[in-house]
XYZ file of C-alpha atoms in Angstrom:
687
model
C -4.744 0.106 1.587
C -2.544 -1.772 3.927
C -3.575 -5.303 3.203
C -3.043 -6.006 6.923
C -5.085 -4.283 9.612
C -5.500 -4.819 13.324
C -8.236 -3.273 15.479
C -7.854 -3.613 19.208
C -10.536 -2.264 21.458
C -9.697 -3.537 24.850
C -12.233 -3.860 27.598
C -10.420 -1.290 29.747
C -10.536 1.354 27.002
C -14.078 0.560 25.883
C -14.903 1.110 29.578
C -12.707 4.239 29.869
C -14.362 6.104 27.050
C -17.601 5.936 28.991
C -15.916 7.769 31.913
C -13.351 10.004 30.294
C -13.407 12.045 27.055
C -9.997 13.251 25.858
C -10.659 16.418 23.807
C -7.326 17.739 22.499
C -3.539 17.429 22.853
C -0.584 19.580 22.054
C 2.726 17.644 21.642
C 5.912 19.595 21.513
C 8.367 16.987 20.289
C 11.952 16.639 19.111
C 13.220 13.986 16.772
C 16.828 12.757 17.081
C 17.737 10.738 13.950
C 21.113 9.677 15.327
C 19.812 8.285 18.599
C 16.544 7.260 16.922
C 14.498 8.809 19.702
C 11.464 11.111 20.060
C 10.951 13.204 23.186
C 9.012 16.177 24.322
C 6.146 17.861 26.301
C 2.566 16.595 26.118
C -0.456 18.682 27.120
C -3.841 16.854 27.220
C -7.239 18.473 27.908
C -9.948 15.990 28.929
C -13.384 15.785 30.449
C -14.328 13.370 33.212
C -17.825 12.232 32.503
C -18.184 9.982 35.556
C -16.070 9.632 38.678
C -13.068 7.334 38.184
C -9.884 6.625 40.114
C -7.474 5.704 37.264
C -6.966 7.178 33.798
C -4.892 5.260 31.285
C -2.902 6.492 28.240
C -1.220 3.950 25.993
C 2.574 4.374 25.976
C 4.896 1.591 24.877
C 8.366 1.498 26.549
C 8.545 5.155 27.389
C 10.104 7.236 30.229
C 8.045 9.927 31.950
C 8.763 12.927 34.216
C 7.174 16.071 35.571
C 3.590 14.848 35.441
C 1.057 17.473 36.510
C -2.738 17.378 36.782
C -4.299 20.826 36.620
C -0.818 22.241 37.382
C -0.120 20.039 40.441
C 2.239 17.045 40.612
C 0.380 13.727 40.426
C 1.117 10.088 41.145
C 1.381 7.711 38.209
C 2.329 4.177 37.232
C 4.396 3.352 34.189
C 3.680 -0.243 33.150
C 5.839 0.197 29.992
C 2.627 -0.343 28.080
C 0.489 2.336 29.756
C 0.746 5.539 31.625
C -1.694 5.182 34.469
C -2.686 8.336 36.416
C -3.912 7.557 39.960
C -6.372 10.149 41.340
C -9.947 10.434 42.541
C -11.264 12.070 39.409
C -14.543 13.879 39.654
C -16.846 15.060 36.847
C -15.487 18.127 35.062
C -12.711 19.526 32.877
C -9.042 18.649 33.471
C -5.537 19.287 32.093
C -2.644 16.825 32.155
C 0.970 17.698 31.252
C 4.138 15.638 31.253
C 7.423 14.991 29.513
C 8.362 11.763 27.756
C 11.149 9.952 25.992
C 10.744 7.054 23.562
C 13.052 4.955 21.451
C 10.453 3.254 19.181
C 11.089 -0.386 18.216
C 8.386 -0.054 15.619
C 5.849 2.536 14.167
C 8.404 5.309 13.808
C 11.086 4.304 11.235
C 14.447 5.886 10.639
C 15.572 5.330 6.978
C 18.911 6.256 5.381
C 21.803 7.970 7.092
C 23.486 11.325 7.515
C 26.573 9.959 5.743
C 24.543 9.376 2.607
C 22.487 12.491 3.136
C 19.240 10.587 2.654
C 17.583 10.431 6.078
C 13.834 9.932 6.113
C 11.751 9.432 9.229
C 8.088 8.323 8.943
C 5.392 6.710 11.059
C 2.864 3.951 10.428
C 0.390 3.658 13.332
C -2.421 1.686 11.624
C -4.466 -0.245 14.112
C -2.941 0.403 17.497
C 0.732 1.419 17.129
C 0.961 5.151 17.474
C 1.550 4.608 21.239
C 5.073 3.413 20.374
C 6.124 7.004 19.541
C 3.435 9.283 21.073
C 1.396 8.752 24.314
C -2.061 8.125 22.859
C -4.879 5.667 22.618
C -4.987 2.191 21.124
C -8.775 2.365 21.159
C -10.039 3.703 17.851
C -13.147 5.012 19.574
C -11.162 7.635 21.612
C -11.026 10.534 19.131
C -8.810 13.572 19.932
C -7.884 16.882 18.222
C -4.168 16.395 17.690
C -1.738 19.338 17.412
C 2.037 18.834 17.020
C 4.989 21.171 17.191
C 7.955 19.270 15.728
C 11.641 20.241 16.121
C 14.266 18.851 13.754
C 17.249 19.754 11.600
C 16.326 22.783 9.416
C 17.589 20.885 6.315
C 14.421 18.653 6.462
C 10.837 19.137 5.533
C 8.325 18.020 8.157
C 4.813 16.871 7.301
C 2.154 16.101 9.808
C -1.639 16.083 10.148
C -3.550 19.259 9.618
C -2.575 22.737 8.494
C 0.920 24.208 9.058
C 0.279 27.207 11.248
C 3.854 28.395 11.697
C 7.432 27.497 10.970
C 10.499 29.102 12.589
C 14.252 28.520 12.577
C 16.895 28.892 15.238
C 20.502 27.503 15.610
C 20.243 25.067 12.772
C 16.861 23.688 13.933
C 13.376 24.363 12.644
C 10.009 24.215 14.450
C 6.949 23.135 12.474
C 3.559 23.833 14.110
C 0.699 21.692 12.746
C -2.823 22.083 13.873
C -5.997 19.977 13.493
C -9.532 21.376 14.051
C -11.452 18.128 14.268
C -10.978 14.911 16.335
C -9.523 11.738 14.959
C -8.374 8.281 16.163
C -4.805 8.007 17.356
C -3.748 5.474 14.702
C -4.144 8.283 12.128
C -1.486 10.455 13.665
C 1.592 10.737 11.408
C 4.974 12.317 10.766
C 7.100 12.291 7.602
C 10.519 13.945 7.717
C 12.974 14.163 4.888
C 14.121 16.281 1.881
C 11.160 16.790 -0.264
C 9.989 19.134 -3.001
C 6.313 20.237 -2.789
C 3.885 20.908 -5.605
C 0.659 22.652 -4.676
C -2.747 22.660 -6.393
C -6.293 23.513 -5.275
C -9.447 21.409 -5.578
C -12.577 22.882 -7.113
C -13.908 23.374 -3.593
C -10.803 25.310 -2.537
C -8.948 22.599 -0.581
C -5.140 22.923 -0.838
C -3.630 19.766 -2.370
C 0.060 19.353 -1.488
C 2.064 16.626 -3.303
C 5.597 15.817 -2.289
C 8.541 14.095 -4.010
C 12.235 13.704 -3.232
C 14.334 16.258 -5.263
C 15.860 13.447 -7.299
C 12.352 12.469 -8.509
C 11.206 15.908 -9.450
C 10.724 15.044 -13.116
C 8.339 12.288 -12.132
C 5.738 14.506 -10.662
C 3.163 14.453 -13.457
C 2.997 10.669 -14.015
C 3.183 9.875 -10.237
C 0.353 12.189 -9.410
C -1.559 11.986 -12.618
C -5.310 12.687 -12.231
C -4.928 13.395 -8.448
C -6.914 16.570 -8.585
C -9.498 15.092 -10.925
C -10.104 12.160 -8.491
C -10.320 14.523 -5.556
C -12.972 16.598 -7.257
C -14.816 13.549 -8.447
C -14.920 11.865 -5.056
C -16.015 14.979 -3.210
C -18.941 15.304 -5.646
C -19.735 11.581 -5.875
C -19.738 11.124 -2.051
C -21.836 14.287 -1.616
C -20.038 15.387 1.544
C -17.380 18.164 1.477
C -13.874 16.899 2.161
C -13.793 16.895 5.945
C -10.287 18.380 6.646
C -8.607 21.644 5.825
C -5.792 20.308 3.592
C -4.743 17.119 1.802
C -1.093 16.044 1.545
C 0.565 12.991 -0.092
C 4.131 11.906 0.575
C 6.001 8.886 -0.849
C 8.460 7.423 1.657
C 11.183 4.828 1.252
C 10.764 1.255 2.451
C 7.141 1.886 3.440
C 5.389 -1.122 4.822
C 2.312 -1.071 2.623
C 1.050 0.419 -0.599
C -0.372 3.453 1.156
C -1.811 4.738 4.416
C -4.608 7.211 4.834
C -3.473 9.255 7.859
C -5.907 12.048 8.476
C -5.317 14.817 5.884
C -1.893 13.287 4.979
C -1.395 9.999 3.038
C 1.923 8.225 2.980
C 2.597 5.847 0.127
C 5.318 3.519 -1.132
C 8.024 4.877 -3.437
C 7.464 1.967 -5.864
C 4.633 4.179 -7.205
C 6.949 7.073 -7.951
C 7.156 6.570 -11.677
C 7.940 8.162 -14.988
C 5.550 7.932 -17.935
C 6.811 4.465 -18.912
C 6.581 3.160 -15.337
C 3.037 4.502 -15.147
C 1.842 1.813 -17.509
C 2.662 -0.937 -14.998
C 2.811 0.755 -11.588
C 0.222 3.567 -11.671
C -0.490 5.105 -8.290
C -4.002 5.826 -9.468
C -5.895 3.096 -7.594
C -3.892 3.506 -4.354
C -4.275 7.280 -4.706
C -8.043 7.028 -4.980
C -8.310 4.336 -2.288
C -6.439 6.337 0.313
C -8.247 9.501 -0.542
C -11.634 7.780 -0.064
C -10.532 6.760 3.380
C -10.538 10.452 4.390
C -14.292 9.988 4.526
C -14.538 6.246 5.191
C -12.236 5.492 8.042
C -11.162 8.970 9.110
C -14.430 10.964 9.162
C -16.370 7.862 10.353
C -14.355 5.073 11.872
C -15.451 1.489 12.344
C -15.916 0.889 16.045
C -14.290 -2.583 15.899
C -12.687 -5.012 13.449
C -15.988 -6.675 12.829
C -17.082 -3.657 10.853
C -13.832 -3.127 9.131
C -15.572 -3.394 5.699
C -17.067 -0.015 6.434
C -13.565 1.361 5.817
C -11.904 -0.935 3.355
C -14.922 -2.005 1.413
C -16.021 1.594 0.892
C -12.499 2.821 0.047
C -12.112 -0.028 -2.503
C -15.495 0.658 -4.105
C -15.050 4.432 -4.304
C -11.558 4.023 -5.747
C -13.164 1.906 -8.504
C -15.719 4.580 -9.129
C -12.937 7.089 -9.449
C -11.106 4.867 -11.942
C -14.390 4.453 -13.812
C -14.499 8.241 -14.157
C -10.924 8.192 -15.612
C -10.707 4.922 -17.640
C -14.376 4.225 -18.447
C -17.094 1.650 -17.826
C -15.380 -1.307 -19.488
C -12.375 -0.923 -17.137
C -14.665 -0.667 -14.142
C -16.507 -3.857 -15.022
C -13.266 -5.733 -15.880
C -11.953 -4.925 -12.390
C -15.191 -6.166 -10.835
C -14.928 -9.356 -12.867
C -11.330 -9.855 -11.844
C -12.151 -9.548 -8.082
C -15.232 -11.794 -8.553
C -12.930 -14.550 -9.919
C -10.586 -14.129 -6.958
C -13.512 -14.259 -4.469
C -15.053 -17.306 -6.094
C -11.716 -19.216 -5.914
C -11.041 -18.002 -2.353
C -14.518 -18.932 -1.105
C -13.670 -22.649 -1.578
C -11.216 -22.445 1.381
C -11.989 -19.164 3.154
C -14.432 -19.807 6.025
C -14.604 -16.294 7.461
C -17.229 -13.816 6.234
C -17.051 -10.047 5.841
C -18.605 -9.367 9.317
C -15.790 -10.902 11.292
C -12.673 -9.378 12.849
C -10.539 -12.249 11.385
C -11.742 -11.862 7.821
C -8.983 -11.713 5.157
C -7.932 -8.646 3.335
C -9.525 -9.987 0.144
C -12.789 -10.321 2.020
C -12.776 -6.866 3.709
C -11.651 -5.050 0.570
C -13.003 -6.843 -2.475
C -16.083 -8.631 -1.074
C -16.894 -5.434 0.855
C -16.701 -3.431 -2.404
C -18.858 -6.074 -4.137
C -21.470 -5.734 -1.432
C -21.644 -1.961 -2.013
C -21.823 -2.449 -5.767
C -24.761 -4.838 -5.367
C -26.488 -2.381 -2.946
C -25.825 0.531 -5.299
C -27.395 -1.379 -8.231
C -30.303 -2.691 -6.225
C -31.577 0.531 -4.552
C -30.550 2.855 -7.412
C -28.040 5.670 -7.748
C -30.135 8.445 -6.206
C -31.061 6.504 -3.119
C -27.533 5.122 -2.649
C -25.949 8.583 -2.715
C -28.563 9.860 -0.250
C -27.783 6.989 2.115
C -24.081 7.616 2.014
C -24.486 11.389 2.487
C -26.836 11.015 5.408
C -24.689 8.323 6.983
C -21.499 10.419 6.857
C -23.148 13.608 8.090
C -24.977 11.903 10.937
C -21.888 10.117 12.283
C -19.186 12.672 11.391
C -16.061 12.416 13.619
C -17.578 9.381 15.378
C -17.341 5.590 15.366
C -19.814 3.497 13.443
C -21.091 -0.056 12.917
C -22.883 -1.741 10.104
C -26.302 -1.126 11.717
C -25.555 2.581 11.641
C -25.263 2.299 7.838
C -28.305 0.047 7.530
C -30.457 2.478 9.477
C -29.934 5.099 6.761
C -30.771 2.608 4.014
C -34.076 1.824 5.694
C -35.065 5.515 5.620
C -34.968 5.601 1.824
C -35.656 2.060 0.693
C -37.537 -1.084 1.675
C -34.678 -3.244 0.320
C -34.393 -6.619 2.119
C -31.302 -5.807 4.218
C -31.606 -9.078 6.225
C -31.145 -11.116 3.109
C -28.442 -8.736 1.788
C -26.502 -9.091 4.962
C -26.796 -12.892 5.046
C -25.660 -13.246 1.471
C -22.924 -10.581 1.206
C -21.740 -9.946 4.731
C -22.354 -13.125 6.761
C -21.878 -15.899 4.206
C -18.509 -17.190 3.032
C -19.938 -18.258 -0.317
C -19.576 -15.814 -3.192
C -22.963 -15.186 -4.932
C -21.864 -16.050 -8.481
C -25.396 -15.936 -9.850
C -26.133 -12.320 -8.724
C -22.625 -11.140 -9.558
C -22.794 -12.550 -13.098
C -26.220 -10.912 -13.619
C -24.778 -7.553 -12.730
C -21.525 -7.986 -14.732
C -23.471 -9.006 -17.873
C -24.938 -5.545 -18.094
C -21.628 -4.640 -19.707
C -21.056 -5.592 -23.351
C -17.299 -6.326 -23.003
C -18.137 -8.661 -20.099
C -20.670 -10.450 -22.209
C -17.979 -11.141 -24.819
C -15.536 -12.205 -22.085
C -18.075 -14.681 -20.830
C -18.335 -16.087 -24.370
C -14.523 -16.377 -24.488
C -14.365 -18.123 -21.121
C -17.017 -20.647 -22.305
C -14.569 -21.785 -25.030
C -11.694 -22.612 -22.670
C -11.970 -26.401 -23.027
C -12.698 -26.400 -26.801
C -9.923 -27.178 -29.283
C -8.419 -24.104 -30.913
C -9.590 -25.214 -34.369
C -13.200 -24.897 -33.261
C -12.926 -21.416 -31.700
C -10.143 -19.780 -33.720
C -12.431 -17.789 -36.064
C -14.384 -16.326 -33.200
C -11.172 -15.479 -31.248
C -9.620 -13.775 -34.295
C -12.725 -11.758 -34.851
C -12.756 -10.633 -31.249
C -9.080 -9.790 -31.309
C -9.648 -7.520 -34.319
C -12.674 -5.844 -32.610
C -12.806 -2.727 -30.410
C -13.655 -4.797 -27.352
C -11.946 -3.780 -24.055
C -8.330 -5.040 -23.795
C -9.083 -7.228 -20.833
C -11.023 -9.564 -23.195
C -8.041 -9.739 -25.518
C -5.717 -10.515 -22.601
C -8.100 -13.400 -21.697
C -7.733 -14.742 -25.237
C -4.006 -14.726 -25.105
C -3.992 -16.391 -21.652
C -6.306 -19.113 -23.024
C -3.798 -20.092 -25.666
C -0.907 -20.924 -23.326
C -1.161 -24.637 -23.786
C -1.733 -24.591 -27.508
C 0.940 -25.397 -30.082
C 2.711 -22.303 -31.362
C 1.986 -22.942 -35.053
C -1.703 -23.133 -34.332
C -1.827 -19.928 -32.308
C 0.745 -17.824 -34.140
C -1.746 -15.853 -36.129
C -3.713 -14.989 -33.005
C -0.517 -13.862 -31.215
C 0.360 -11.751 -34.234
C -3.067 -10.081 -33.997
C -2.432 -9.515 -30.238
C 0.841 -7.753 -30.972
C -0.853 -5.681 -33.663
C -3.363 -4.275 -31.119
C -0.468 -1.925 -29.936
C -2.042 -2.287 -26.454
C 0.537 -2.634 -23.743
C -1.285 -5.090 -21.451
C -2.346 -7.276 -24.409
C 1.241 -7.357 -25.756
C 2.556 -8.036 -22.278
C 0.168 -11.034 -22.117
C 1.953 -12.393 -25.235
C 5.396 -11.984 -23.541
C 4.191 -13.775 -20.403
C 2.607 -16.676 -22.386
C 5.755 -17.590 -24.360
C 8.988 -19.001 -22.845
C 10.100 -20.597 -26.058
C 10.310 -18.389 -29.128
C 10.549 -19.772 -32.620
C 12.934 -18.170 -35.186
C 9.953 -17.323 -37.421
C 8.446 -15.251 -34.616
C 11.696 -13.575 -33.477
C 11.386 -10.385 -35.412
C 7.882 -9.752 -34.190
C 8.817 -10.642 -30.679
C 11.750 -8.206 -30.795
C 9.339 -5.307 -31.254
C 8.305 -5.816 -27.623
C 11.668 -4.381 -26.585
C 10.386 -1.005 -27.804
C 7.272 -1.107 -25.650
C 6.795 1.680 -23.161
C 6.631 -0.809 -20.335
C 9.560 -1.742 -18.076
C 7.810 -4.944 -17.140
C 7.412 -5.971 -20.756
C 10.997 -5.040 -21.580
C 12.292 -7.106 -18.622
C 10.574 -10.349 -19.644
C 11.265 -9.791 -23.336
C 14.990 -9.116 -22.846
C 15.402 -12.237 -20.806
C 13.444 -14.461 -23.120
C 15.323 -13.206 -26.228
C 18.686 -13.607 -24.497
C 17.757 -17.174 -23.425
C 16.286 -18.250 -26.746
C 18.788 -16.813 -29.173
C 22.364 -17.158 -27.898
C 23.803 -15.941 -31.141
C 21.946 -12.549 -30.775
C 22.926 -11.962 -27.094
C 25.514 -9.266 -27.712
C 23.037 -7.322 -29.900
C 20.399 -7.411 -27.126
C 22.927 -6.501 -24.460
C 24.226 -3.525 -26.490
C 20.646 -2.339 -27.036
C 19.730 -2.369 -23.348
C 22.994 -1.434 -21.675
C 21.670 1.986 -20.518
C 18.223 0.793 -19.341
C 17.464 1.255 -15.647
C 13.693 0.537 -15.482
C 11.534 1.215 -12.477
C 12.963 2.835 -9.341
C 13.899 -0.693 -8.188
C 16.303 -0.926 -11.170
C 14.659 -4.037 -12.535
C 16.142 -3.594 -16.014
C 19.602 -2.656 -14.836
C 19.955 -5.584 -12.380
C 18.757 -7.937 -15.147
C 21.189 -6.467 -17.613
C 24.132 -6.821 -15.192
C 23.426 -10.493 -14.606
C 22.968 -11.295 -18.359
C 26.143 -9.383 -19.185
C 28.074 -11.318 -16.516
C 26.599 -14.574 -17.843
C 27.597 -13.947 -21.498
C 31.217 -15.254 -21.823
C 32.059 -13.461 -25.121
C 30.639 -10.106 -24.124
C 33.473 -7.593 -23.764
C 32.940 -5.584 -20.548
C 34.693 -4.877 -17.254
C 33.040 -7.812 -15.424
C 34.782 -6.963 -12.188
C 33.098 -3.525 -12.238
C 29.734 -5.112 -13.082
C 29.921 -7.558 -10.200
C 30.842 -4.709 -7.909
C 27.841 -2.587 -9.078
C 25.350 -5.442 -8.742
C 26.588 -6.289 -5.286
C 26.421 -2.638 -4.279
C 22.718 -2.595 -5.183
C 22.162 -5.348 -2.638
C 23.695 -3.261 0.186
C 22.139 -1.161 2.874
C 22.686 1.939 0.792
C 19.596 1.198 -1.234
C 15.886 0.666 -0.623
C 14.577 -2.853 0.085
C 13.049 -3.259 -3.401
C 16.319 -2.495 -5.135
C 18.230 -4.717 -2.719
C 15.842 -7.673 -3.199
C 16.063 -7.379 -7.018
C 19.795 -7.386 -6.853
C 20.004 -10.295 -4.349
C 17.503 -12.366 -6.484
C 19.762 -11.953 -9.489
C 22.972 -12.626 -7.602
C 21.551 -15.848 -6.066
C 19.917 -17.016 -9.298
C 23.174 -16.557 -11.291
C 25.277 -17.917 -8.358
C 27.339 -14.687 -7.948
C 27.876 -15.236 -4.219
C 30.712 -14.101 -1.980
C 31.036 -12.971 1.654
C 29.694 -9.501 0.908
C 26.604 -10.952 -0.763
C 26.037 -13.271 2.097
C 26.396 -10.387 4.555
C 23.871 -8.297 2.610
C 21.467 -11.264 2.565
C 21.832 -11.762 6.349
C 21.251 -8.011 6.880
C 17.952 -8.380 4.974
C 16.688 -10.621 7.767
C 16.852 -7.656 10.180
C 14.834 -5.250 7.920
C 11.619 -3.773 9.250
C 9.741 -4.808 6.015
C 8.536 -8.319 6.808
C 8.446 -9.269 3.054
C 12.201 -8.442 2.684
C 13.189 -10.037 5.927
C 11.214 -13.180 5.033
C 13.009 -13.133 1.610
C 16.339 -13.059 3.464
C 15.427 -15.905 5.830
C 13.964 -18.130 3.107
C 17.032 -17.833 0.886
C 19.476 -18.452 3.717
C 17.602 -21.610 4.565
C 18.080 -22.742 0.894
C 21.749 -21.926 0.967
C 22.244 -23.863 4.186
C 21.313 -27.076 2.465
C 24.632 -26.720 0.611
C 27.508 -27.693 2.916
C 29.899 -25.219 1.362
C 27.426 -22.300 1.807
C 26.924 -23.348 5.440
C 30.665 -23.107 6.037
C 30.713 -19.631 4.373
C 27.787 -18.384 6.463
C 29.342 -19.712 9.647
C 32.606 -18.005 8.789
C 31.040 -14.498 8.409
C 29.251 -14.573 11.778
C 32.035 -12.636 13.690
C 31.857 -9.846 11.117
C 28.180 -9.213 11.613
C 26.447 -6.753 13.979
C 24.486 -8.044 16.989
C 21.056 -8.136 15.274
C 22.529 -9.916 12.235
C 24.354 -12.439 14.382
C 21.199 -13.218 16.269
C 19.141 -13.827 13.067
C 21.858 -15.930 11.376
C 22.610 -18.082 14.535
C 18.941 -18.802 14.837
C 18.858 -19.997 11.241
C 22.068 -22.014 11.616
C 20.477 -23.912 14.526
C 17.228 -24.850 12.744
């Protein structure tokens, strides 16, 4: 679940895989967190299938030494993008060894510092980027059995692909030996290094399930990993093919680029999903968890041969994640999510001119339309046939690359379903088939009622109020009640007050949250009811409620601030940063405002994760608490590896530069910045 994905299958590599088959590799590597380098010995075994005079290994900006082919020194070319071995290769088995040194500019990320005792090192090779830290293959069709021996400071845990075969310690260092048994694409190679606590379980089929957290988050284990084993057992049974690897690990890492990444046997995910029981209500890891797990079959066991067939990974992972959520949350939830994605796809199809079977398709298309295509197919050919198709498809192409026709071949064996029409409608067309999707959605009773609610959108409230009140009082799924609240946004408060009261009385967090989001202005008559939202077990609800109450009732501000002064919220401190800005903006609130300013500014510094920093910077800028330190922290954001955060920094500096005084302030701090910060700020100053 990356929401960005790049497949590169260059001509040279598509050609090379016909001549050379790399079988296995042992990498003995050392990580230096101070120098931010990775170095070591690499030992590749490969078969030459046809005579060839040059073999290429992708390697970005690396240094090489001591290259030997079958134990003898060999000539090579280092293009800084590839290691090219020049030799008259004949058919047969070969061994290649060499040493390398890399200082990755991307793909391997060094987070934190020794000074703060919070170092983390992790990789993200999705698509074609592992070659920035390990000499490997940007072509997803070259599958290799990877084995790594990793040397690092003994204070840190090391997680990599496969089973941990051995761990030893010497002179303050530890060596972790990880071993794979089956081949995989290079982009699925991973490392995660840091201080973690491990919790182990076993699946019903006996697969070890290892779940990691930082020690400070140890109490959040249950809500973070809730239903993990249940989903594993469900997917293994539903897919019908035994989990293909020997172990499954999950590790949350700070400042991760995406929601999650399904490296073979070891998923990395964003720390925003590390939650307590209250945070679980708004930021559950459940869907991401199921999605990345499904990829262990769809993407890792069988890999799309090119970007054109990317839906075979993301569409399948999205659909099977939904099936796992259906197992946990029920059929109404399942259909409500399908309805939600159908609405997105219908809207997007007005401007999106790229279909599923296209390398340049959007994430929405690959993920959601791909999932819809599978849902349609599942419904049309029936559950028994669909499961047989998936099972046969995975077993036939295990540890290989696949395309859409490979999947279709298995469908034709069990069904005479019109695949030509299916492909044209769901995979080759940019139009979303509303008629067919509605027909399938309407099999669910809650969706039937939701459709009735949606038909009433343009009618005056007086004509539909009775029906809406009856629905709000019913046992219908909460998504329908949310839709009712959202439909009332433009109506006068007096006319909709009774419906909003009913919504609050549901005690359902998403429905009550919809009420919060629908009201900016709160009448005095509704204040007491609205204040109950401060007690909801939802940090998101509490954040919006606190701000709206503070904004609408100035005379009650001190009361609200006293009530919320110990709140922290999610692990991005959403409630704490809001409280600090509100306290600083309340003139008659007796607090040490210098200390509060210092605390808020500190949250915007490099000592914290990007999500905390952005929350703090948003508040500082919105409430105009800006000094040289704040500006420096904002400039530093532009150098961050997370594009969302760096863009946030650039966009806000551009806004500030429109103010002559802010321009002078930004120009003044240039000499105090490091080289990367100076480069980014000078570029913005010249725009």
